[in-house]
PDB file of C-alpha atoms in Angstrom:
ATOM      1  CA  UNK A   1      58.335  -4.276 -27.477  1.00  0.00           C
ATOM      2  CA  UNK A   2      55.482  -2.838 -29.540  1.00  0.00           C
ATOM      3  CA  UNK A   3      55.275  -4.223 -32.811  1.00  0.00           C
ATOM      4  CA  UNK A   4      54.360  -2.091 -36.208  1.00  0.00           C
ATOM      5  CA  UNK A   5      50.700  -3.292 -36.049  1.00  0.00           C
ATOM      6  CA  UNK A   6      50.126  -2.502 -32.787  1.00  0.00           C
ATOM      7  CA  UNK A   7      51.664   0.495 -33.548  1.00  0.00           C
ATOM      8  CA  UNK A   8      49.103   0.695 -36.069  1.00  0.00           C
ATOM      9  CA  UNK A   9      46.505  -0.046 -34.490  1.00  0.00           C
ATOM     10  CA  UNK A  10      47.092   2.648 -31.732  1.00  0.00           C
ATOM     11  CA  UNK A  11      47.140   5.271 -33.850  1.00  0.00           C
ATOM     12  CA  UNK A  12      44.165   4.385 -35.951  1.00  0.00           C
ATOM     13  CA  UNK A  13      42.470   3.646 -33.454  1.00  0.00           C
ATOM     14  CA  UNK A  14      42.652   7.395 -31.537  1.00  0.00           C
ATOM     15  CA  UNK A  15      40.176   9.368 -31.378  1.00  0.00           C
ATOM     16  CA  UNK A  16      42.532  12.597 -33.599  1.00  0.00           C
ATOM     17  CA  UNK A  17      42.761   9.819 -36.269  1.00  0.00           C
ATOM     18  CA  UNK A  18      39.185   8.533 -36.430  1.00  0.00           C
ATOM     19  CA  UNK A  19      37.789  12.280 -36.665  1.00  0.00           C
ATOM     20  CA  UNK A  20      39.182  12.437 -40.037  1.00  0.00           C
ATOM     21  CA  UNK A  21      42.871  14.083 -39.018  1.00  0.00           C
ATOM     22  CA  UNK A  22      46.193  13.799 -39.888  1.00  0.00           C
ATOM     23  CA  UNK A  23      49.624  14.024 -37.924  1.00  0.00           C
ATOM     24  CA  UNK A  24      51.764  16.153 -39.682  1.00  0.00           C
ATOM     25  CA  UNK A  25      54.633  13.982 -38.284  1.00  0.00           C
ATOM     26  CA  UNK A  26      55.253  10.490 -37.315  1.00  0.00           C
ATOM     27  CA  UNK A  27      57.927  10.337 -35.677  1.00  0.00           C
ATOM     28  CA  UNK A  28      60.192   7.763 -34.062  1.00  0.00           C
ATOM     29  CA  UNK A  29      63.342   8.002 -31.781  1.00  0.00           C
ATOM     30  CA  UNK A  30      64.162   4.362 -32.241  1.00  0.00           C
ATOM     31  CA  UNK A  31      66.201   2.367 -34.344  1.00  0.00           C
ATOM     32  CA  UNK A  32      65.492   0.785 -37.576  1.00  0.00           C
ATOM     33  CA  UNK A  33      61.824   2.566 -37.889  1.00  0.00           C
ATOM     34  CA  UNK A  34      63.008   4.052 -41.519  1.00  0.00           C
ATOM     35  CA  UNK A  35      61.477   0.539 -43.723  1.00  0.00           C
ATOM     36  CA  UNK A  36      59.265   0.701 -46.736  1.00  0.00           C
ATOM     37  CA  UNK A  37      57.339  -1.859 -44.107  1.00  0.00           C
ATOM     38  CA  UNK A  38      56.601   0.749 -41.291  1.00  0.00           C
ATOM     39  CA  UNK A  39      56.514   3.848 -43.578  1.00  0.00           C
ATOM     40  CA  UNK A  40      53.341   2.014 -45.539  1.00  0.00           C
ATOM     41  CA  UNK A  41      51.484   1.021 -42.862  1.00  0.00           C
ATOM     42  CA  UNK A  42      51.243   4.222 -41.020  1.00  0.00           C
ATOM     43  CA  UNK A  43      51.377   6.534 -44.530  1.00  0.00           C
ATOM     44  CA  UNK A  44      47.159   7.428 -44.109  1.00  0.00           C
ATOM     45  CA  UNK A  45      48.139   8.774 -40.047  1.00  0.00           C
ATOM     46  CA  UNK A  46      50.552  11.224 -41.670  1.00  0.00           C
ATOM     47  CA  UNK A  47      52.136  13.781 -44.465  1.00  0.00           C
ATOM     48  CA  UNK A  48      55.704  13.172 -42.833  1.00  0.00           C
ATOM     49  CA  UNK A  49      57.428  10.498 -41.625  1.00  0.00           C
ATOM     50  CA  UNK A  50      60.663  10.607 -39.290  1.00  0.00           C
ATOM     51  CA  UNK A  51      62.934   8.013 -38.652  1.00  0.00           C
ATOM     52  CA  UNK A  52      66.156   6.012 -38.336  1.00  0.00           C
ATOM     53  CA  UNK A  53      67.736   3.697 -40.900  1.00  0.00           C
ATOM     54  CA  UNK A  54      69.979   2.647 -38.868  1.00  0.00           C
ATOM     55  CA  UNK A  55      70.264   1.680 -34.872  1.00  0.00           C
ATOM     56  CA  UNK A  56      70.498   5.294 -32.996  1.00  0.00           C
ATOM     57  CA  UNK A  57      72.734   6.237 -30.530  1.00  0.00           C
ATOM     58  CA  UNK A  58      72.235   6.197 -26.951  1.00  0.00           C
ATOM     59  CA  UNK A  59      71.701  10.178 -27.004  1.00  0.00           C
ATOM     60  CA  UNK A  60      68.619   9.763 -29.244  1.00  0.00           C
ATOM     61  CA  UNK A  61      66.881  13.117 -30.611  1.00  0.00           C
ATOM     62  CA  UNK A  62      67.794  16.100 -29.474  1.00  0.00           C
ATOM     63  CA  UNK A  63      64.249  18.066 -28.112  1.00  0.00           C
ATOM     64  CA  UNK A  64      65.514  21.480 -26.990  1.00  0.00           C
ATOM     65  CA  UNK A  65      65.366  22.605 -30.706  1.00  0.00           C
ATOM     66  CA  UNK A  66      62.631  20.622 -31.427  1.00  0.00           C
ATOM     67  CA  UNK A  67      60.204  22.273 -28.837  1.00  0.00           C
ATOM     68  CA  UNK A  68      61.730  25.906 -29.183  1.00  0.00           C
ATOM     69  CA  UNK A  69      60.716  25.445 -33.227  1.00  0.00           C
ATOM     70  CA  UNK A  70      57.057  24.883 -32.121  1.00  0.00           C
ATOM     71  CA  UNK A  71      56.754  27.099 -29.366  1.00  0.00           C
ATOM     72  CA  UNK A  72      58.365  30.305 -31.938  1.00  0.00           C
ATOM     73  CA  UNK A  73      55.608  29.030 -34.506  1.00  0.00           C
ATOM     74  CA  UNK A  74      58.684  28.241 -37.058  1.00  0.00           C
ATOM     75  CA  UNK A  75      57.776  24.835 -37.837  1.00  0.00           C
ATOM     76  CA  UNK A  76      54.745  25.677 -39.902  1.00  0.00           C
ATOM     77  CA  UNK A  77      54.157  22.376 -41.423  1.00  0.00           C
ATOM     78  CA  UNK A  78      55.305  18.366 -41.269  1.00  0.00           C
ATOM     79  CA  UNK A  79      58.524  19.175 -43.463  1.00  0.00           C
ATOM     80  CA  UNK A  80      59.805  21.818 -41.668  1.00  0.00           C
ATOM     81  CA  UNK A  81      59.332  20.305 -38.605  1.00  0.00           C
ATOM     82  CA  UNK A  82      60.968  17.541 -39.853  1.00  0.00           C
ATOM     83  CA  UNK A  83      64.316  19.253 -41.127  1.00  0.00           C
ATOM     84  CA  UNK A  84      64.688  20.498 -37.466  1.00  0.00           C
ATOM     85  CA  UNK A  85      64.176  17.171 -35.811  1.00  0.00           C
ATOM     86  CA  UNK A  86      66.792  16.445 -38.491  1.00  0.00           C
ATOM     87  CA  UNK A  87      69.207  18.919 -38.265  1.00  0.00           C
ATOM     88  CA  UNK A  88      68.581  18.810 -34.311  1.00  0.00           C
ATOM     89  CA  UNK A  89      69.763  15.253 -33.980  1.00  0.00           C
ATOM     90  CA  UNK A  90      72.829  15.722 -36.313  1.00  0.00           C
ATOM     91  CA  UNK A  91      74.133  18.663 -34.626  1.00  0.00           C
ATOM     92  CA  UNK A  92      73.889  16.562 -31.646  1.00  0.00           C
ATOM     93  CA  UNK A  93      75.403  13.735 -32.767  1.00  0.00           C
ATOM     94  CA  UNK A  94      78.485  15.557 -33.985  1.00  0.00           C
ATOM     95  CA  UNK A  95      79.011  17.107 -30.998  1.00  0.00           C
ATOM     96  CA  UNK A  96      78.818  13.774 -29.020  1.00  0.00           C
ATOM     97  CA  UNK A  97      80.864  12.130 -31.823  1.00  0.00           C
ATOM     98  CA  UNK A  98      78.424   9.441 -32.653  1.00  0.00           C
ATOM     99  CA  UNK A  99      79.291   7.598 -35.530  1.00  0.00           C
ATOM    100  CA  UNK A 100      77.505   6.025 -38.477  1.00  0.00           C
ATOM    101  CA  UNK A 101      74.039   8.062 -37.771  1.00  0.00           C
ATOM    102  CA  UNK A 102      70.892   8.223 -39.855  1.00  0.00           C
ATOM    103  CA  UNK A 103      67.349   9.958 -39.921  1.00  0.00           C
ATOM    104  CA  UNK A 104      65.467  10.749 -42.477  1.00  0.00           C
ATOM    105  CA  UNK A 105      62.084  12.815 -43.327  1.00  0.00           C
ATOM    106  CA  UNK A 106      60.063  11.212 -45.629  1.00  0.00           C
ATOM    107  CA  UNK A 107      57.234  12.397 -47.203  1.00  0.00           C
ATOM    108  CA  UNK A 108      54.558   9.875 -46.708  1.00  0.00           C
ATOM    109  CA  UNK A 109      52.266  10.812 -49.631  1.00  0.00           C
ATOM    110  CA  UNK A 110      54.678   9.574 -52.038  1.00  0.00           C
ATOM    111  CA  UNK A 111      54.606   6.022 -50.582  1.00  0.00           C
ATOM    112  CA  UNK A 112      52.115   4.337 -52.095  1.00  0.00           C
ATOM    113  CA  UNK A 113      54.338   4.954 -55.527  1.00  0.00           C
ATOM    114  CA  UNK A 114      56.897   3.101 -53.875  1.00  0.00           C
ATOM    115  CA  UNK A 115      55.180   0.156 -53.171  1.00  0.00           C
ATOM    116  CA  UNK A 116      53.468  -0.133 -56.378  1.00  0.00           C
ATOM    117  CA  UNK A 117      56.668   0.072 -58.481  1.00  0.00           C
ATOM    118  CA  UNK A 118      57.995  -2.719 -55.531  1.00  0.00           C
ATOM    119  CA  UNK A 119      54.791  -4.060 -56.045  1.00  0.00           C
ATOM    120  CA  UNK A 120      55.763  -4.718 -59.772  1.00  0.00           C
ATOM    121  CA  UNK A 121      59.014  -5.655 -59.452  1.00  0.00           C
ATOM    122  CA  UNK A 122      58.195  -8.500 -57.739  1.00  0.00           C
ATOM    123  CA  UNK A 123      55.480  -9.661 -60.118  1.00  0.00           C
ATOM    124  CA  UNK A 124      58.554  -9.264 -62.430  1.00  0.00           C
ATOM    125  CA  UNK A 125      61.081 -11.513 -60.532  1.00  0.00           C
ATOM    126  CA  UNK A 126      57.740 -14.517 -60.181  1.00  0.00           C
ATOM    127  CA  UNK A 127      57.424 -14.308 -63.871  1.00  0.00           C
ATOM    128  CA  UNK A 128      61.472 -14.775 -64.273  1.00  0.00           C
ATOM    129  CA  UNK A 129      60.989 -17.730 -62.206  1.00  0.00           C
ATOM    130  CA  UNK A 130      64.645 -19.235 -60.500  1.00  0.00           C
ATOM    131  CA  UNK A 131      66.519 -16.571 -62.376  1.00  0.00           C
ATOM    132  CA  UNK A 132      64.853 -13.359 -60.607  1.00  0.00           C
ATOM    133  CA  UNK A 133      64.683 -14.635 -57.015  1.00  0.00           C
ATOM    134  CA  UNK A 134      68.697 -15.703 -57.764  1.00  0.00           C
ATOM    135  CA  UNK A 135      69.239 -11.733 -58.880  1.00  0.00           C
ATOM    136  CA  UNK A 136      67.462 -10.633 -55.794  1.00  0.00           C
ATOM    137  CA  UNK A 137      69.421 -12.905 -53.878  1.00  0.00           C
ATOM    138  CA  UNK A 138      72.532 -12.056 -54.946  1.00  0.00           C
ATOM    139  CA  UNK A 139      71.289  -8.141 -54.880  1.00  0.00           C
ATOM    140  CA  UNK A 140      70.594  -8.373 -51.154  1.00  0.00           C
ATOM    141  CA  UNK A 141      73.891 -10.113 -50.253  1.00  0.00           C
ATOM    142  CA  UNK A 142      75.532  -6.766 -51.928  1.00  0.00           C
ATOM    143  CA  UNK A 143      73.080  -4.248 -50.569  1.00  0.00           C
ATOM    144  CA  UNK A 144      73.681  -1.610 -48.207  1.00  0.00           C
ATOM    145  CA  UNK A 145      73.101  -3.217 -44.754  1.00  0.00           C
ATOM    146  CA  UNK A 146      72.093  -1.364 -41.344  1.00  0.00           C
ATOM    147  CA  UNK A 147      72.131  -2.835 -37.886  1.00  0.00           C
ATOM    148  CA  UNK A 148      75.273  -4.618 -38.516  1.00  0.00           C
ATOM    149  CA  UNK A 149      78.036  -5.349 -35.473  1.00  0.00           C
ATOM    150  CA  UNK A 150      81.195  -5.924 -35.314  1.00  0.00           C
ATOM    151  CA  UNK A 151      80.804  -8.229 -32.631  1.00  0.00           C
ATOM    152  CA  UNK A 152      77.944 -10.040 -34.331  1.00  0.00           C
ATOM    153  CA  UNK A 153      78.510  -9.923 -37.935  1.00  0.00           C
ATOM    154  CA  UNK A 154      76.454 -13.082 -38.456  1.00  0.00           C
ATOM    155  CA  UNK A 155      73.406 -11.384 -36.628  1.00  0.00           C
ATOM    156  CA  UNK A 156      70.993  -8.987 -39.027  1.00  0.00           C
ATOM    157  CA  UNK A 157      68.139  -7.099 -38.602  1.00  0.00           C
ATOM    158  CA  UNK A 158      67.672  -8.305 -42.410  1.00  0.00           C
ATOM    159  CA  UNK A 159      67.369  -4.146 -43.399  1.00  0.00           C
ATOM    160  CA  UNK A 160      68.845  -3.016 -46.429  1.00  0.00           C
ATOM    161  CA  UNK A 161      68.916   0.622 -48.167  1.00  0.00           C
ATOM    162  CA  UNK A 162      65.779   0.147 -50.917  1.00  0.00           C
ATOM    163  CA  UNK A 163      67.615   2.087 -53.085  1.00  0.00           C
ATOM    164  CA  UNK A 164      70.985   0.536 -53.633  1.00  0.00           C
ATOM    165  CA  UNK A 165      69.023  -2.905 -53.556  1.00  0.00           C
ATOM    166  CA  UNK A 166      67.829  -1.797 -56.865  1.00  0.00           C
ATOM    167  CA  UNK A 167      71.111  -0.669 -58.259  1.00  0.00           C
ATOM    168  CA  UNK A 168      72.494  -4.162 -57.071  1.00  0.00           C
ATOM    169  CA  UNK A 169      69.544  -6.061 -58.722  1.00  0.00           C
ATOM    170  CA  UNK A 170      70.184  -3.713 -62.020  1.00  0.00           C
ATOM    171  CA  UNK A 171      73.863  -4.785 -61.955  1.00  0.00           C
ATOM    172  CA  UNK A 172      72.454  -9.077 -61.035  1.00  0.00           C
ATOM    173  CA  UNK A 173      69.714  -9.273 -63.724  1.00  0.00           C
ATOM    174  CA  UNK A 174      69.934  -6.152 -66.377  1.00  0.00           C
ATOM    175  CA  UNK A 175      66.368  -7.960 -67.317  1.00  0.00           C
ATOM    176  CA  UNK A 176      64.854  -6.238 -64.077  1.00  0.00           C
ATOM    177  CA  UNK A 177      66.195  -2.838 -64.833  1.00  0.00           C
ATOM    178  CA  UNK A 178      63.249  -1.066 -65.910  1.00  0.00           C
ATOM    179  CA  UNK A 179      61.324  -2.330 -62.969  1.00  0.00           C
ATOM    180  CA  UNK A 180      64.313  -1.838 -60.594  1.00  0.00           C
ATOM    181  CA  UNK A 181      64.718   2.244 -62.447  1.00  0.00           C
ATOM    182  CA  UNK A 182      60.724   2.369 -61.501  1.00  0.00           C
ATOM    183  CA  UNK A 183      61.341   1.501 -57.505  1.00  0.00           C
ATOM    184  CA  UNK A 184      64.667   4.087 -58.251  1.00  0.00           C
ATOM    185  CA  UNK A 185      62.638   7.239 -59.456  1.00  0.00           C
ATOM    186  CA  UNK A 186      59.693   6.452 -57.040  1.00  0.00           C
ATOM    187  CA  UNK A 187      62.148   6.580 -54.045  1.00  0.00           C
ATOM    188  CA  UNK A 188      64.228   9.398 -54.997  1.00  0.00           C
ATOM    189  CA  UNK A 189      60.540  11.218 -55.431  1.00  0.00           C
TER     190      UNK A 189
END
């Protein structure tokens, strides 16, 4: 199991990387690769980013599209490609009536925004002292979750959607609002 530095350190370590390049996707057909935490760390290897929120189904991607996009030059850049990968795996998944599917296409120039409006926000819940880290608490427990089971309700992957922790933490402490509307505007961007 390859962990997100290692992952890191791969990629910035290649040879395409260290002569100054770009990917114009990272992409990942695995679950739960769709975090502020992974998007971050790899955000200089890339403009895009491709991913899962959730856990995927067994079916994964779907690559016919995928490679028939590249080969007819119609992905032109990271965001195109991306919408295909997208669409690709959707299409799929509808057909094979998965349920409860995610991927998303971020673009990873827009990241570092996030995590400096996160970055304040959580200078803002120190400074509250006992009060913030209560909000936050009680903001997570109401958060969107992903990687939840039936079987296993009491097991988590601890991965929540970073925008409806903020509208949870907006309704817990309205004295975090402007700092949780900051994180907002920076991830809908």
């Amino acid at each position: 199991q390859l962990k997100v530095p290692q992952i890191k350190s791969a990629i910035g370590n290649s040879n395409f990387i260290r002569g100054g390049n770009r990917f114009e996707v990272l992409g990942f057909d695995a679950c739960l690769m769709s975090t502020i935490e992974v998007q971050s760390t790899l955000a200089s290897f890339g403009n895009y980013f491709v991913g899962s929120e959730e856990t995927e189904p067994g079916h994964g991607w779907s690559y016919t599209p995928i490679v028939k996009a590249l080969q007819e030059g119609s992905a032109t850049n990271g965001e195109v490609l991306g919408r295909v990968i997208a669409d690709a795996f959707k299409a799929q998944a509808t057909e094979q009536e998965s349920q409860n599917i995610t991927l998303s296409v971020t673009n990873l120039s827009r990241i570092p925004a996030v995590v400096t409006a996160l970055e304040a926000l959580v200078g803002a819940i120190k400074s509250s002292g006992k009060t913030g880290i209560e909000s936050l608490q009680k903001a997570r427990a109401s958060a969107e979750e992903y990687s939840k089971t039936i079987k296993h309700p009491e097991q988590s992957e601890d991965v929540v959607d970073l925008g409806d922790l903020m509208k949870q933490l907006k309704k817990a402490d309205p004295n975090l609002g402007s700092q949780a509307d900051a994180v907002l505007a920076a991830v809908n961007n």
